[in-house]
PDB file of C-alpha atoms in Angstrom:
ATOM      1  CA  MET A   1      80.990  28.043 -25.653  1.00 53.00           C
ATOM      2  CA  PRO A   2      81.954  27.021 -22.096  1.00 56.00           C
ATOM      3  CA  LYS A   3      82.710  23.384 -21.372  1.00 63.00           C
ATOM      4  CA  LYS A   4      80.115  21.397 -19.478  1.00 65.00           C
ATOM      5  CA  ARG A   5      80.963  20.416 -15.937  1.00 74.00           C
ATOM      6  CA  PRO A   6      81.397  16.652 -15.787  1.00 78.00           C
ATOM      7  CA  LEU A   7      78.542  14.907 -13.998  1.00 80.00           C
ATOM      8  CA  THR A   8      79.211  13.115 -10.769  1.00 87.00           C
ATOM      9  CA  ARG A   9      78.496   9.390 -10.754  1.00 86.00           C
ATOM     10  CA  GLU A  10      75.422  10.042  -8.593  1.00 90.00           C
ATOM     11  CA  GLU A  11      74.091  12.699 -10.983  1.00 88.00           C
ATOM     12  CA  SER A  12      74.609  10.416 -13.969  1.00 84.00           C
ATOM     13  CA  LEU A  13      72.873   7.469 -12.276  1.00 86.00           C
ATOM     14  CA  ALA A  14      69.955   9.689 -11.221  1.00 91.00           C
ATOM     15  CA  ARG A  15      69.535  10.887 -14.812  1.00 88.00           C
ATOM     16  CA  HIS A  16      69.709   7.318 -16.125  1.00 84.00           C
ATOM     17  CA  ARG A  17      66.983   6.227 -13.680  1.00 88.00           C
ATOM     18  CA  GLU A  18      64.769   9.167 -14.651  1.00 91.00           C
ATOM     19  CA  ILE A  19      65.108   8.367 -18.363  1.00 87.00           C
ATOM     20  CA  ALA A  20      64.241   4.715 -17.750  1.00 84.00           C
ATOM     21  CA  LEU A  21      61.173   5.693 -15.691  1.00 88.00           C
ATOM     22  CA  ARG A  22      59.940   8.210 -18.264  1.00 88.00           C
ATOM     23  CA  ALA A  23      60.537   5.762 -21.120  1.00 81.00           C
ATOM     24  CA  GLY A  24      58.666   3.031 -19.255  1.00 80.00           C
ATOM     25  CA  ARG A  25      55.690   5.352 -18.798  1.00 83.00           C
ATOM     26  CA  GLY A  26      55.740   6.287 -22.490  1.00 80.00           C
ATOM     27  CA  GLU A  27      56.531   9.927 -21.723  1.00 85.00           C
ATOM     28  CA  LEU A  28      59.574  10.317 -23.986  1.00 83.00           C
ATOM     29  CA  ARG A  29      59.392  10.897 -27.701  1.00 86.00           C
ATOM     30  CA  LEU A  30      62.442   9.760 -29.658  1.00 87.00           C
ATOM     31  CA  PRO A  31      64.075  13.206 -30.052  1.00 92.00           C
ATOM     32  CA  GLU A  32      63.656  13.953 -26.334  1.00 92.00           C
ATOM     33  CA  ALA A  33      64.982  10.516 -25.424  1.00 88.00           C
ATOM     34  CA  ILE A  34      68.112  10.909 -27.544  1.00 91.00           C
ATOM     35  CA  ARG A  35      68.913  14.281 -26.011  1.00 93.00           C
ATOM     36  CA  ALA A  36      68.171  13.028 -22.488  1.00 90.00           C
ATOM     37  CA  ILE A  37      70.490  10.045 -23.000  1.00 87.00           C
ATOM     38  CA  ARG A  38      73.290  12.310 -24.250  1.00 89.00           C
ATOM     39  CA  GLU A  39      72.835  14.713 -21.351  1.00 88.00           C
ATOM     40  CA  ALA A  40      72.725  11.827 -18.854  1.00 85.00           C
ATOM     41  CA  GLU A  41      76.151  10.851 -20.132  1.00 84.00           C
ATOM     42  CA  GLY A  42      77.292  14.451 -19.575  1.00 85.00           C
ATOM     43  CA  LEU A  43      78.499  14.812 -23.159  1.00 88.00           C
ATOM     44  CA  THR A  44      78.345  17.528 -25.766  1.00 91.00           C
ATOM     45  CA  GLN A  45      76.704  16.750 -29.084  1.00 94.00           C
ATOM     46  CA  ALA A  46      80.119  16.412 -30.710  1.00 95.00           C
ATOM     47  CA  ALA A  47      81.484  14.034 -28.062  1.00 92.00           C
ATOM     48  CA  PHE A  48      78.344  11.884 -27.972  1.00 92.00           C
ATOM     49  CA  ALA A  49      78.123  11.755 -31.780  1.00 94.00           C
ATOM     50  CA  GLU A  50      81.714  10.544 -31.949  1.00 93.00           C
ATOM     51  CA  ARG A  51      81.050   7.912 -29.268  1.00 90.00           C
ATOM     52  CA  VAL A  52      78.063   6.448 -31.149  1.00 89.00           C
ATOM     53  CA  GLY A  53      79.542   6.790 -34.637  1.00 90.00           C
ATOM     54  CA  LEU A  54      77.459   9.680 -35.988  1.00 92.00           C
ATOM     55  CA  THR A  55      78.303  13.132 -37.235  1.00 95.00           C
ATOM     56  CA  ARG A  56      77.332  15.990 -34.956  1.00 96.00           C
ATOM     57  CA  MET A  57      74.894  17.240 -37.594  1.00 96.00           C
ATOM     58  CA  ARG A  58      73.197  13.818 -37.805  1.00 95.00           C
ATOM     59  CA  LEU A  59      72.837  13.756 -34.024  1.00 95.00           C
ATOM     60  CA  LEU A  60      71.455  17.304 -34.080  1.00 95.00           C
ATOM     61  CA  ASP A  61      68.877  16.256 -36.690  1.00 96.00           C
ATOM     62  CA  LEU A  62      67.795  13.304 -34.539  1.00 95.00           C
ATOM     63  CA  GLU A  63      67.500  15.500 -31.440  1.00 96.00           C
ATOM     64  CA  LYS A  64      65.346  17.932 -33.441  1.00 96.00           C
ATOM     65  CA  GLY A  65      63.069  15.150 -34.683  1.00 94.00           C
ATOM     66  CA  ARG A  66      64.369  15.243 -38.236  1.00 93.00           C
ATOM     67  CA  GLY A  67      65.326  11.953 -39.773  1.00 85.00           C
ATOM     68  CA  ASN A  68      64.548   8.305 -39.375  1.00 88.00           C
ATOM     69  CA  PRO A  69      67.403   6.457 -37.653  1.00 90.00           C
ATOM     70  CA  LYS A  70      68.189   2.825 -38.366  1.00 90.00           C
ATOM     71  CA  LEU A  71      67.708   0.255 -35.618  1.00 88.00           C
ATOM     72  CA  GLU A  72      71.493  -0.136 -35.352  1.00 90.00           C
ATOM     73  CA  THR A  73      71.860   3.606 -34.696  1.00 89.00           C
ATOM     74  CA  LEU A  74      69.202   3.529 -31.986  1.00 88.00           C
ATOM     75  CA  GLN A  75      70.911   0.561 -30.345  1.00 88.00           C
ATOM     76  CA  ARG A  76      74.238   2.432 -30.238  1.00 86.00           C
ATOM     77  CA  ILE A  77      72.529   5.472 -28.704  1.00 85.00           C
ATOM     78  CA  CYS A  78      70.628   3.490 -26.068  1.00 83.00           C
ATOM     79  CA  GLY A  79      73.487   1.163 -25.203  1.00 78.00           C
ATOM     80  CA  PRO A  80      75.087   3.366 -22.525  1.00 68.00           C
ATOM     81  CA  LEU A  81      71.895   3.196 -20.454  1.00 65.00           C
ATOM     82  CA  GLY A  82      71.248  -0.486 -20.955  1.00 72.00           C
ATOM     83  CA  LEU A  83      67.941   0.348 -22.657  1.00 73.00           C
ATOM     84  CA  GLU A  84      66.410  -1.890 -25.286  1.00 75.00           C
ATOM     85  CA  ILE A  85      64.526  -0.662 -28.319  1.00 77.00           C
ATOM     86  CA  GLY A  86      60.850  -1.602 -28.263  1.00 73.00           C
ATOM     87  CA  PHE A  87      57.317  -0.361 -28.148  1.00 70.00           C
ATOM     88  CA  VAL A  88      55.850   1.222 -25.025  1.00 61.00           C
ATOM     89  CA  PRO A  89      52.119   1.945 -24.881  1.00 64.00           C
ATOM     90  CA  GLY A  90      51.452   5.658 -24.781  1.00 61.00           C
ATOM     91  CA  ALA A  91      49.147   7.402 -22.331  1.00 59.00           C
ATOM     92  CA  ARG A  92      46.133   7.113 -24.663  1.00 59.00           C
ATOM     93  CA  ALA A  93      46.573   3.359 -25.131  1.00 50.00           C
ATOM     94  CA  THR A  94      46.870   2.857 -21.383  1.00 50.00           C
ATOM     95  CA  GLN A  95      43.729   4.926 -20.689  1.00 54.00           C
ATOM     96  CA  LYS A  96      41.695   2.930 -23.237  1.00 55.00           C
ATOM     97  CA  GLN A  97      42.549  -0.322 -21.459  1.00 55.00           C
ATOM     98  CA  GLU A  98      41.300   0.920 -18.076  1.00 54.00           C
TER      99      GLU A  98
END
């Protein structure tokens, strides 16, 4: 498998901003968010898993929506983006309030 081209600083920052915006709007489910965070860092599954203290298979399971990660694991994954774990109202909850 070919190596990924490292992201430029601008590309990485743009991806980080996009993830934060989508998360704030409630558009990211957990598996999508984990993969988006990894890709924003420009890392393979193996490299990202090592960085956050998981096996590659555990990371793969989380990206596929299998498993129930501990809060500590989520904090290690979100740390590179400065994101905090919390609840964000989804689209349906927002529409009901209007």
